[in-house]
Amino acid sequence: MTQDIKFIQGNEVCVEAALYAGLDFFAGYPITPSSEIAEHMAVRLPGIGGKFLQMEDEISSICAITGASLTGHKAMTATSGPGFSLMQEALGYAIMTEIPCVITNVQRGGPSTGLPTHGSQGDVNQARWGTHGDHAIIALTASNHQDLFQITVEAFNLAETYRTPVILLLDEMLGHMREKLIIPKVDEIPVVKRLRTAVPDGVDFHPYLPREDGRLPMSDFGDKHRYNVTGLYHDMWGFPTSDPQVIHGLIHHLMDKIENRVEQLTRYKEYFLEDAEVILISYGSSARSALHIVKNRRKRGERLGLLELQTLWPFPAGLVRRKTRQADFVAVVEMNMGQIVDEVKKVVDQHKRVFLVNRVDGGFITPENIKDMIRLIQGRGV
Amino acid sequence: MKADKHLEFEKITAKALPEFEALSPGHRACPGCGEMLALRQALKGLGPNTIVVNATGCIEVVSTPFPQTAWNIPWMHVAFENASAVGSGVEAARRALLRKGRLTDADTTIVVVGGDGGTSDIGFQSLSGALERGHNFIYLCFDNEAYMNTGVQRSSATPEFAWTTTCPLGSASSGKTHKKKDLPRIMAAHDIPYVATATPAHPLDLMNKVRKGAAVKGPAFIHIFSPCPTGWRMPAERSIEIAKVAVKSNIYPLYEVIHGEYVVKRNSKNPLPVSEYFKLQGRFKHLTAQDVRTIQDRVDATMDRLLSYARLSDDTKGRP
C-alpha cells in the first residue's frame, strides 16, 4: 500500500487531522498566525458537505461552534492570543453547558497585539485560567507534524468523551513550519463518535444526568428532545437553580470529570530518562530544540533526558514526579516567563532542583540557548 | 437649497492645497495602495492639530514598522475591535479637561481610523455605541473590501461573488455568496450629523468631506473606497482608474448625508456598465454573464433609491 505523504504547514496538519476526526463545521475569524487554518477549512469543507463560516469576530466564532456542536456536529475554531482572549467568556459557557468543541490557539507573543508573526508559548496559563470561575480544562500540544495530527484527533476524541471544550495549543513556529506528514490510514487512529442518548422520542430526556461511567449522552439540539441549555448553574434537566446541593454537585462534577482522570488524559513522550542526571521538560516547538540538545549531548556521554509533555492541562503531576525522582536537576524549557516551570516546582520533591530555561524575545529557542543555560546551571560557564 | 449649503467649513481648492503632510513618505504600503493615498489626502484636509486613534489593520502595520513611524501627529494603535471606544474615551476626557480649563485648545480634531474589518465586523459594536453617545470625532473607514493585512480573507464589506482566500473558487464554492454590508446607510441610520462616501481618485472632494466632518459638532463618518491591487488582483497602476470606474458605473456612488438629508453629486447621467468595473480585477474573473446582470440590476436599484432619498431630502427641506 502506498502512503499518503504530504509536505505541509502545521496549520494545514491541524485541518487535515480535524477532518480525519470527523469535523464538519468550522467557524473562525482571521488572525495571524492561525489564518491558514480558516483558509484551508474554507477550501476543504464545501467539497465534503461541511460548513465553513467566517464570523465577524472571535466571540461569534466560539459561540457558533458551541451552537453547531450542540446540534450534533463536530466543530472547531482557530485563533491566536488576542482572539483567544475574546473567546474566554464563551469558553466558560461551553465548559458550564458541557458542549464538546475544540479551540485551537496558534500562540504568538503577547500581551495585547504583541508579536503577531513571532512564536511564543505565553498562553499556557490562559488556557488553564482564562475564563472566570472554578473550572477544569483539557489542553494539548505537540512538537512535530506527525504528533500534531495524532493529538488533534485526540483533542476531538477527548472533547466528545468528556463533553468539554479542549484547547489545542500550537505556536507560530509549529503552525507555519513545513515538514513531512504521513496521513494515517482510516481507522489507524480511533475516532470517538458522538454519544447520543438511547432515550426514545417523547420520553423525558435529562441532558445533564451522567451515566454510571460518568459520560453524558447527548441529544441533537432541536431534534427528538426538547431541553434547556443555560450558562447558569443548572439541574439535570438543564434548568437554572440556586439550590446549594445542586450547585455543589455540578461544580464538583465539572471539576472531577477531568481532574480525577489525569492519568487517562496524559499524553507524553520520553527520551533517555532511565539514567538521566539532567532532565529537560518541554512541550510544543521548544521540545524540538530540547530533543536536539539531548541527543547531541548523549553522543558526548552526558546523561541528559527529555520528558515531552503533550497534555499540559490537567497537569500530569504524578508523571512528572515519578519521572524526575532520580535526576540531579530538572530544566523546564519553554518560550514564556515560566508557566509550566511553576507546576513542575509544585510537584517535585525539592523545588530547588527545578530551573527555567526560556526565551521570550520572539526568537525561537535554539539548542545552543538550552546548552548554554544548562552549563550555567551546572556551574560550568558558557 | 441643498443641505450642504448650510454646512459652514473652510473649503480647499486646487489652487490652495495644504502643504501639510501628516504621513511621511517611505512607509511600507504596497505599490498602488489606495488607502494610504486616501489617508494622506484626508489628513491634509485636517491639518496638524489632529489626534489619530488607529484600529489594527494595514494602515497600522505599514505606517509603523519598528523602529520607525510615518506619523507626524499624535497616533495611537489600539486593538482590532475597540478603536471607537478608545476614541470615545479620548474625546470625552478632553472635553472634561476643556471644561475645567486644564486644556485650552478646543480645535483639535480626533480621528478614528479603521479598515472595513475593523469597522463593519469586529469594531462595529464599539462604533455604533460611540455614534449613539454622540462623541465629537471623525471616523474614517478605509474600505478595501477584505482583510488584506492577514492575507485577503472576506469581510462583511467584500462584494458578492468576489474571490477571497476564505471564499475560494472551485466546484463547491465560487466566491462570496453574501452581499456587501451597506455601511454608510447603517451609519446614517444613527442620525449623526455627517456621513459621506469618498475615493482617493477624487482628492478635493475627499479633503472637503473630511473638513465638513471636522466642522460639524458630533460624530462624522466618512466611508472611503480604497482600491487594493494586492487583494483585488490587479496591476498597481490601476488603483485610481478603478476608483473612477467604480464611481462612473455607480458601483460606488459618491454622496453625503448631512443632518439626515441626502446629497448625491457626481453621479453620471450615462453610467458605465458594471462589467467595465469587473473586467479590471482578477478577483472577479470567474463572474458569469448572469452574475454581472444580477449586480447590474442591484446597482441600478441602489442608485434609484439613493436618488429618491436625495429628492425626498430636497422636498422636505425646512420641515421639522
XYZ file of C-alpha atoms in Angstrom:
702
model
C 0.000 0.000 0.000
C 1.247 3.446 -0.837
C 1.433 6.023 1.884
C -0.266 9.388 1.666
C 2.694 11.661 2.325
C 2.414 15.432 2.448
C 4.863 18.272 2.956
C 2.704 20.895 4.615
C 2.387 23.619 7.262
C 1.421 22.782 10.828
C -1.764 24.791 10.375
C -2.703 22.521 7.441
C -1.926 19.443 9.544
C -4.436 20.697 12.083
C -7.059 20.993 9.306
C -6.384 17.524 7.873
C -6.441 15.922 11.318
C -9.660 17.696 12.290
C -11.318 16.370 9.128
C -9.956 12.893 9.925
C -11.548 13.212 13.390
C -14.910 13.930 11.780
C -15.079 17.720 11.899
C -17.746 19.080 9.576
C -18.223 22.575 10.984
C -15.676 25.357 11.332
C -16.283 28.963 12.321
C -13.434 31.410 12.662
C -12.004 34.859 12.266
C -8.672 35.515 10.545
C -5.746 36.277 12.831
C -2.030 35.799 12.334
C -0.522 33.196 12.750
C -3.616 30.985 12.588
C -5.308 32.322 9.421
C -4.206 29.385 7.255
C -6.411 27.088 9.317
C -9.501 29.111 8.320
C -8.275 29.393 4.720
C -7.770 25.647 4.332
C -11.077 24.895 6.041
C -12.740 27.248 3.543
C -11.204 25.219 0.714
C -11.749 21.734 2.167
C -15.177 21.874 3.836
C -17.560 22.873 0.995
C -16.432 19.941 -1.141
C -17.238 17.350 1.540
C -20.618 18.755 2.551
C -19.284 20.520 5.627
C -19.813 24.112 6.630
C -17.250 26.886 6.831
C -18.364 30.152 8.394
C -16.257 33.256 8.638
C -17.604 35.217 11.568
C -17.416 38.925 12.443
C -15.125 38.348 15.436
C -13.767 35.683 17.766
C -16.630 35.967 20.232
C -19.001 34.927 17.457
C -16.614 32.232 16.254
C -16.583 30.263 19.503
C -20.307 30.826 20.013
C -21.038 29.496 16.527
C -19.122 26.276 17.182
C -20.887 25.699 20.502
C -24.239 26.107 18.724
C -23.158 23.812 15.889
C -21.779 21.183 18.252
C -24.987 21.059 20.239
C -26.923 20.260 17.060
C -24.706 17.199 16.573
C -21.676 18.330 14.590
C -18.005 18.097 15.415
C -16.826 21.677 15.439
C -13.647 23.700 15.876
C -12.449 27.284 15.779
C -8.885 28.541 15.453
C -7.321 31.758 16.643
C -4.311 33.358 18.306
C -3.772 35.249 21.583
C -5.948 38.362 21.100
C -8.776 36.253 19.677
C -8.364 33.661 22.422
C -8.774 36.479 24.952
C -12.072 37.469 23.349
C -13.240 33.860 23.482
C -12.846 33.419 27.214
C -16.421 34.128 28.289
C -17.887 31.693 25.779
C -15.225 29.130 26.686
C -16.643 29.178 30.200
C -20.109 28.791 28.713
C -19.023 25.678 26.804
C -17.490 24.268 29.999
C -20.636 25.002 32.006
C -23.044 23.667 29.365
C -20.722 20.697 28.627
C -20.627 21.215 24.887
C -17.800 19.349 23.133
C -15.654 21.519 20.861
C -12.020 22.181 20.000
C -10.396 25.615 20.230
C -7.022 25.855 18.504
C -4.765 28.669 19.670
C -1.708 29.180 17.465
C 0.243 31.161 20.037
C 2.066 34.404 19.267
C 3.851 36.837 21.553
C 1.624 38.759 23.956
C 0.124 40.517 25.799
C -2.137 42.603 23.532
C -1.224 42.741 19.839
C 2.245 41.659 20.947
C 4.236 39.880 18.270
C 1.793 38.695 15.594
C 4.379 36.991 13.397
C 6.612 35.544 16.108
C 6.141 32.441 18.180
C 5.553 32.147 21.895
C 4.173 29.749 24.467
C 2.742 32.500 26.604
C -0.894 31.361 26.643
C -0.406 28.149 28.646
C -1.855 29.607 31.830
C -4.525 31.465 29.877
C -5.690 28.120 28.511
C -5.994 26.929 32.120
C -7.357 30.017 33.861
C -8.505 32.432 31.137
C -12.194 32.108 31.799
C -13.597 33.128 35.169
C -14.712 30.873 37.984
C -13.505 27.481 39.134
C -13.315 25.037 36.269
C -11.248 22.256 34.737
C -9.952 22.142 31.180
C -8.043 19.884 28.826
C -5.192 21.468 26.857
C -2.955 19.549 24.463
C 0.090 20.383 22.388
C 2.632 18.684 20.103
C 6.102 19.321 18.721
C 6.027 17.893 15.210
C 3.559 17.347 12.400
C 3.063 13.611 12.895
C 2.339 14.096 16.598
C 0.204 17.131 15.876
C -2.027 15.031 13.642
C -2.440 12.416 16.367
C -3.012 14.991 19.114
C -5.558 16.947 17.061
C -7.613 13.782 16.544
C -7.308 13.068 20.265
C -8.487 16.587 21.069
C -11.762 15.808 19.291
C -11.955 12.391 20.952
C -11.481 13.824 24.445
C -13.970 16.628 23.747
C -16.600 14.043 22.797
C -15.746 11.597 25.588
C -15.842 14.150 28.391
C -18.304 16.654 26.884
C -15.879 19.517 27.271
C -14.078 22.124 25.211
C -10.477 21.073 24.510
C -7.755 23.649 23.873
C -5.184 22.765 21.234
C -2.094 24.884 21.833
C 0.065 25.313 18.755
C 2.575 28.095 18.309
C 3.706 30.206 15.391
C 6.746 28.025 14.605
C 4.745 24.841 14.532
C 1.856 26.463 12.653
C 3.992 27.917 9.872
C 6.746 25.290 9.710
C 6.599 22.833 6.833
C 7.661 19.234 7.304
C 6.677 15.738 6.319
C 3.381 14.249 7.376
C 2.211 10.723 6.675
C -1.581 10.887 6.696
C -2.726 7.937 8.825
C -4.998 5.441 7.146
C -8.693 5.342 8.001
C -9.179 3.728 11.444
C -5.444 3.810 12.166
C -6.239 6.359 14.887
C -9.509 5.579 16.698
C -12.174 8.253 16.312
C -14.702 8.733 19.117
C -18.220 9.266 17.815
C -20.790 11.487 19.489
C -22.528 9.538 22.274
C -26.228 10.004 21.641
C -28.962 9.125 24.079
C -30.990 5.934 23.695
C -33.970 7.657 25.305
C -36.747 7.413 22.736
C -38.712 10.265 21.247
C -41.346 11.628 23.621
C -39.670 10.288 26.773
C -38.202 12.745 29.279
C -34.512 13.270 28.465
C -32.044 14.566 31.083
C -29.217 16.311 29.241
C -27.163 16.640 32.432
C -27.651 13.272 34.066
C -24.398 11.268 33.857
C -24.453 7.530 33.182
C -22.779 5.152 35.610
C -19.470 5.536 33.742
C -19.697 9.311 34.133
C -20.431 10.061 30.479
C -23.383 12.231 29.499
C -25.218 11.102 26.358
C -26.373 13.970 24.151
C -29.421 14.611 22.041
C -29.064 16.719 18.895
C -30.486 20.102 19.822
C -33.821 20.735 18.144
C -34.191 17.099 17.101
C -36.044 14.477 19.203
C -35.949 16.005 22.651
C -36.792 19.425 23.985
C -34.380 20.525 26.690
C -32.957 23.630 28.298
C -29.367 24.871 27.933
C -28.028 27.687 30.095
C -24.774 29.105 31.425
C -26.426 29.421 34.836
C -25.947 26.670 37.383
C -28.489 24.080 36.387
C -30.044 20.765 37.371
C -30.122 17.515 35.383
C -32.859 18.918 33.118
C -30.726 21.959 32.384
C -32.997 24.330 34.314
C -31.436 27.163 36.324
C -31.119 26.579 40.026
C -29.790 28.224 43.158
C -30.175 25.068 45.246
C -26.848 24.756 47.131
C -26.863 20.973 46.866
C -27.294 21.033 43.079
C -24.687 23.765 42.672
C -22.252 21.804 44.823
C -22.891 18.698 42.741
C -22.423 20.437 39.402
C -19.177 22.256 40.226
C -17.700 19.033 41.570
C -18.884 17.119 38.500
C -17.306 19.701 36.169
C -14.005 19.546 38.046
C -13.922 15.827 38.795
C -14.696 14.580 35.301
C -11.306 15.977 34.251
C -9.183 16.347 37.399
C -9.931 12.785 38.544
C -8.827 11.352 35.207
C -5.370 12.871 34.893
C -3.738 9.503 34.112
C -6.204 8.725 31.290
C -5.791 12.214 29.869
C -1.989 12.346 29.984
C -0.162 12.149 26.673
C 3.629 12.439 26.683
C 6.845 11.214 25.119
C 10.118 10.409 26.848
C 13.699 10.192 25.635
C 16.649 8.731 27.592
C 15.024 9.174 31.005
C 16.209 5.848 32.540
C 19.653 7.035 33.640
C 19.318 10.779 33.125
C 21.104 13.066 35.577
C 19.663 16.154 33.936
C 16.052 16.017 32.797
C 14.618 18.574 30.417
C 10.863 19.026 30.461
C 9.469 20.732 27.394
C 6.471 20.835 25.073
C 5.364 22.214 21.710
C 8.001 23.507 19.319
C 10.566 24.194 22.068
C 10.681 20.425 22.706
C 12.313 20.135 19.258
C 15.337 22.111 20.403
C 15.330 20.263 23.725
C 15.365 16.894 21.949
C 18.155 18.043 19.651
C 20.412 19.050 22.538
C 19.622 15.867 24.479
C 20.668 13.666 21.526
C 23.673 15.821 20.854
C 24.925 15.692 24.477
C 24.266 11.952 24.722
C 26.813 11.455 21.962
C 29.347 13.119 24.259
C 28.387 10.853 27.131
C 26.397 13.405 29.098
C 23.339 11.862 30.709
C 20.557 14.161 29.570
C 16.951 13.118 29.115
C 13.757 14.716 27.867
C 10.203 14.456 29.093
C 7.977 15.956 26.397
C 4.519 16.870 27.660
C 1.632 16.717 25.225
C -1.100 17.101 27.828
C -0.492 20.390 29.640
C -3.856 20.548 31.410
C -4.831 18.762 33.569
C -1.180 18.946 34.586
C 0.334 15.443 34.744
C 1.677 15.899 38.267
C 2.119 12.192 39.054
C 4.014 11.532 35.841
C 6.384 14.452 36.367
C 7.032 13.477 39.998
C 7.730 9.867 39.046
C 9.958 10.560 36.076
C 12.117 13.221 37.721
C 12.812 11.421 41.004
C 16.332 10.273 40.072
C 17.509 13.455 38.363
C 20.089 15.830 39.810
C 18.162 18.709 38.393
C 15.253 19.451 36.106
C 15.236 22.192 33.472
C 11.886 23.286 32.065
C 12.353 24.573 28.525
C 9.561 26.905 27.415
C 9.057 30.118 25.492
C 7.424 32.197 28.206
C 8.366 33.714 31.568
C 7.867 30.379 33.307
C 4.355 28.944 33.192
C 4.909 25.163 33.292
C 8.010 25.505 35.473
C 5.785 26.607 38.358
C 3.688 23.471 38.006
C 6.817 21.340 37.975
C 8.139 23.069 41.116
C 4.876 22.288 42.868
C 5.177 18.556 42.265
C 8.861 17.614 42.503
C 10.356 16.631 45.848
C 12.785 19.545 46.024
C 11.694 22.571 44.059
C 15.239 23.987 44.280
C 16.265 21.341 41.744
C 13.994 22.922 39.109
C 15.248 25.606 36.737
C 13.656 27.623 33.977
C 15.345 27.641 30.572
C 13.405 30.118 28.473
C 13.436 32.651 25.694
C 10.860 35.426 25.329
C 12.292 37.812 22.712
C 10.273 36.497 19.774
C 13.142 34.332 18.596
C 12.932 30.563 18.578
C 14.697 28.903 21.494
C 17.678 27.113 19.944
C 19.610 24.030 21.090
C 22.542 26.413 21.664
C 20.408 28.576 24.016
C 19.472 25.492 26.011
C 23.023 24.155 26.123
C 24.388 27.483 27.397
C 21.812 27.732 30.153
C 22.368 24.144 31.273
C 26.097 24.790 31.506
C 25.385 27.861 33.643
C 23.110 25.840 35.927
C 25.845 23.215 36.210
C 28.332 25.927 37.097
C 30.475 25.120 34.070
C 30.266 28.522 32.398
C 29.274 29.168 28.815
C -31.420 74.811 -1.466
C -29.169 71.824 -0.873
C -28.342 70.779 2.673
C -24.606 71.214 2.117
C -25.024 74.954 1.612
C -25.888 75.200 5.298
C -22.732 73.465 6.466
C -20.051 76.067 7.078
C -16.471 74.975 6.605
C -13.255 76.247 5.079
C -13.126 74.817 1.574
C -9.937 73.515 -0.014
C -9.423 74.395 -3.672
C -6.986 73.056 -6.253
C -5.122 76.365 -6.194
C -4.683 76.343 -2.426
C -3.837 72.803 -1.420
C -2.481 72.461 2.118
C 1.239 71.757 2.194
C 0.980 69.889 5.463
C 1.788 66.176 5.370
C 0.781 64.091 8.389
C 2.321 60.992 6.819
C 5.987 60.808 5.908
C 6.965 59.055 2.683
C 8.796 55.738 2.851
C 6.161 53.771 4.711
C 5.725 50.131 3.751
C 2.409 50.051 1.928
C 2.231 48.004 -1.277
C 2.706 49.902 -4.564
C -0.576 51.466 -5.653
C -2.161 51.226 -2.193
C -5.439 53.124 -2.377
C -5.971 53.531 1.328
C -2.596 55.098 2.141
C -3.187 57.606 -0.663
C -6.657 58.388 0.662
C -5.320 58.635 4.214
C -2.694 61.146 3.109
C -5.388 63.254 1.432
C -7.742 63.020 4.422
C -5.039 64.153 6.853
C -4.064 67.014 4.537
C -7.654 68.132 4.867
C -7.450 68.103 8.647
C -4.049 69.693 9.270
C -1.553 69.236 12.111
C -3.952 69.766 15.007
C -5.197 66.190 14.827
C -5.105 63.100 17.048
C -5.386 59.666 15.435
C -6.701 56.504 17.071
C -5.999 53.572 14.754
C -7.552 50.113 14.819
C -5.414 47.135 13.834
C -5.077 46.827 10.071
C -2.876 47.519 7.059
C -2.566 51.248 7.866
C -1.296 50.490 11.345
C 1.157 47.840 10.166
C 2.666 49.646 7.166
C 2.958 53.044 8.858
C 4.812 51.920 11.986
C 7.366 49.185 11.315
C 9.756 49.056 14.267
C 11.649 51.296 14.952
C 10.108 53.831 12.601
C 6.884 55.744 12.207
C 5.367 57.587 9.277
C 3.173 59.707 11.545
C 3.892 63.392 12.223
C 0.885 63.772 14.527
C -0.108 62.002 17.769
C -1.010 58.449 16.857
C -2.229 55.553 18.930
C -2.742 51.980 17.853
C -5.353 50.009 19.756
C -6.801 46.529 19.263
C -8.967 45.470 16.362
C -12.372 45.802 17.994
C -12.202 48.923 20.083
C -10.837 51.971 18.204
C -14.154 53.835 18.522
C -14.309 53.089 22.241
C -10.783 54.420 22.758
C -11.675 57.434 20.582
C -14.726 57.947 22.822
C -12.503 57.993 25.890
C -10.028 60.424 24.344
C -12.813 62.744 23.221
C -14.815 62.657 26.449
C -11.745 63.143 28.634
C -10.521 66.055 26.532
C -13.971 67.639 26.769
C -13.822 67.333 30.567
C -10.348 68.889 30.653
C -11.511 71.749 28.434
C -14.474 72.346 30.729
C -12.165 72.540 33.734
C -9.806 74.872 31.898
C -6.884 72.439 32.013
C -6.893 72.242 28.216
C -7.414 75.361 26.174
C -7.169 74.222 22.569
C -10.714 73.267 21.625
C -9.970 72.931 17.905
C -8.144 69.606 17.957
C -9.784 67.065 15.695
C -9.988 63.474 16.893
C -9.881 60.954 14.085
C -10.597 57.268 14.445
C -9.197 55.143 11.613
C -10.245 51.597 10.734
C -10.411 49.264 7.784
C -13.544 47.500 6.615
C -12.939 44.613 9.043
C -12.247 46.894 11.989
C -15.341 48.939 11.108
C -18.063 46.702 9.732
C -17.178 43.457 11.541
C -15.246 43.270 14.789
C -15.333 47.015 15.532
C -18.965 47.537 14.576
C -20.330 47.397 18.109
C -17.953 49.971 19.581
C -18.510 52.269 16.580
C -22.283 52.069 16.892
C -22.040 52.771 20.617
C -19.806 55.792 20.068
C -22.132 57.249 17.429
C -25.142 56.808 19.690
C -23.351 58.637 22.505
C -22.549 61.431 20.079
C -18.791 61.769 20.555
C -17.287 64.580 18.579
C -14.890 62.661 16.342
C -14.489 61.728 12.705
C -14.433 58.046 11.842
C -12.580 57.263 8.633
C -13.312 53.803 7.272
C -10.845 52.719 4.600
C -12.764 50.004 2.808
C -10.589 47.735 0.673
C -13.256 45.060 0.831
C -11.374 42.267 2.633
C -8.886 41.514 5.414
C -5.810 42.450 3.427
C -3.472 42.588 6.441
C -3.948 38.903 7.276
C -3.975 37.669 3.672
C -7.180 38.619 1.792
C -9.925 36.921 3.787
C -13.537 38.020 3.280
C -15.150 40.756 5.346
C -18.793 41.778 5.507
C -17.745 44.589 3.129
C -16.468 42.154 0.479
C -18.803 42.412 -2.530
C -20.918 39.488 -3.656
C -19.156 36.970 -5.955
C -15.666 38.312 -5.185
C -12.847 35.822 -4.642
C -11.016 35.882 -1.314
C -8.917 33.227 0.416
C -11.916 32.256 2.544
C -14.372 32.458 -0.402
C -12.353 30.249 -2.741
C -13.185 29.260 -6.307
C -13.948 25.620 -7.065
C -16.734 23.188 -7.791
C -18.457 23.724 -4.438
C -17.664 27.395 -3.907
C -17.437 30.332 -6.317
C -16.582 33.457 -4.396
C -18.577 35.263 -1.757
C -22.225 34.287 -1.547
C -23.377 37.219 0.577
C -23.999 40.847 -0.287
C -21.768 43.719 0.812
C -22.885 45.376 4.027
C -24.062 48.923 3.283
C -22.070 50.656 5.980
C -22.747 54.352 5.131
C -26.502 53.686 5.199
C -26.232 51.998 8.607
C -24.157 54.905 9.908
C -26.721 57.395 8.562
C -29.397 55.458 10.455
C -27.633 56.520 13.673
C -28.830 60.040 12.859
C -25.361 61.552 13.194
C -24.696 64.994 11.688
C -22.484 63.911 8.814
C -21.964 60.799 6.682
C -20.156 60.763 3.340
C -18.572 58.445 0.788
C -15.293 59.298 -0.932
C -12.434 57.872 -3.004
C -8.754 58.756 -3.440
C -9.482 59.367 -7.150
C -11.466 62.460 -6.125
C -8.953 64.138 -3.790
C -10.533 67.593 -3.422
C -13.903 66.018 -2.812
C -12.367 63.737 -0.185
C -10.450 66.534 1.584
C -13.508 68.763 1.714
C -15.714 65.983 3.019
C -13.237 65.346 5.812
C -13.250 69.082 6.560
C -17.026 69.052 6.738
C -16.821 66.125 9.114
C -14.488 68.154 11.345
C -16.730 71.221 11.136
C -19.904 69.546 12.409
C -20.488 69.130 16.133
C -20.843 65.444 16.918
C -19.779 62.299 15.107
C -18.955 62.187 11.409
C -18.438 59.037 9.391
C -16.554 59.001 6.103
C -16.507 55.812 4.087
C -13.541 55.718 1.728
C -13.397 53.336 -1.204
C -9.802 52.067 -1.097
C -8.578 50.038 -4.087
C -6.105 47.297 -3.110
C -4.032 45.982 -6.031
C -2.725 43.099 -3.893
C -6.080 41.803 -2.763
C -8.094 42.722 -5.841
C -5.590 41.022 -8.124
C -4.897 43.950 -10.434
C -1.864 45.967 -11.554
C -0.680 48.562 -9.047
C -1.072 51.436 -11.509
C -4.798 50.780 -11.843
C -5.863 51.962 -8.366
C -7.019 55.443 -9.345
C -8.573 54.239 -12.598
C -10.576 51.550 -10.776
C -11.886 54.095 -8.260
C -13.001 56.360 -11.100
C -14.719 53.471 -12.876
C -16.405 52.442 -9.602
C -17.947 55.905 -9.344
C -18.790 56.181 -13.054
C -20.519 52.792 -13.054
C -22.453 53.559 -9.827
C -20.783 50.601 -8.112
C -19.638 53.198 -5.605
C -21.834 56.327 -5.655
C -20.460 59.486 -4.049
C -22.920 61.068 -1.661
C -23.342 62.812 1.662
C -25.945 62.607 4.393
C -25.969 65.972 6.168
C -28.184 66.090 9.229
C -30.253 63.326 7.708
C -30.532 64.862 4.253
C -29.082 63.010 1.298
C -26.990 64.912 -1.218
C -25.887 62.986 -4.318
C -23.217 64.531 -6.515
C -21.043 63.428 -9.418
C -23.475 60.727 -10.485
C -23.286 60.170 -14.206
C -26.340 60.586 -16.409
C -24.981 57.771 -18.559
C -23.264 55.388 -16.154
C -20.743 52.827 -17.394
C -21.919 49.200 -17.320
C -20.661 47.401 -14.216
C -18.815 44.924 -16.445
C -16.283 47.727 -17.054
C -15.513 47.655 -13.348
C -15.305 43.864 -13.036
C -13.045 43.298 -16.030
C -10.186 45.236 -14.437
C -9.841 42.911 -11.442
C -8.684 39.322 -11.014
C -10.957 38.756 -8.024
C -13.972 38.913 -10.385
C -12.525 36.977 -13.324
C -14.850 33.987 -12.739
C -18.068 36.001 -12.967
C -20.735 34.651 -15.338
C -22.901 36.880 -17.530
C -25.753 36.118 -15.139
C -23.682 37.248 -12.151
C -22.911 40.525 -13.919
C -26.627 41.045 -14.731
C -27.516 40.380 -11.073
C -25.084 43.031 -9.921
C -26.130 45.493 -12.655
C -29.764 45.216 -11.544
C -28.801 45.697 -7.922
C -26.557 48.681 -8.668
C -29.342 50.304 -10.726
C -31.857 49.756 -7.932
C -29.473 51.095 -5.277
C -28.785 54.220 -7.326
C -32.522 54.785 -7.868
C -33.108 54.512 -4.161
C -30.266 56.897 -3.380
C -31.579 59.476 -5.858
C -35.067 59.152 -4.430
C -33.663 59.789 -0.948
C -31.959 62.898 -2.313
C -35.177 64.118 -3.974
C -37.086 63.448 -0.770
C -34.495 65.410 1.207
C -34.984 68.349 -1.189
C -38.770 68.134 -0.935
C -38.888 68.024 2.843
C -36.339 70.810 3.308
C -37.299 73.184 6.059
C -39.867 70.916 7.661
C -39.311 69.722 11.223
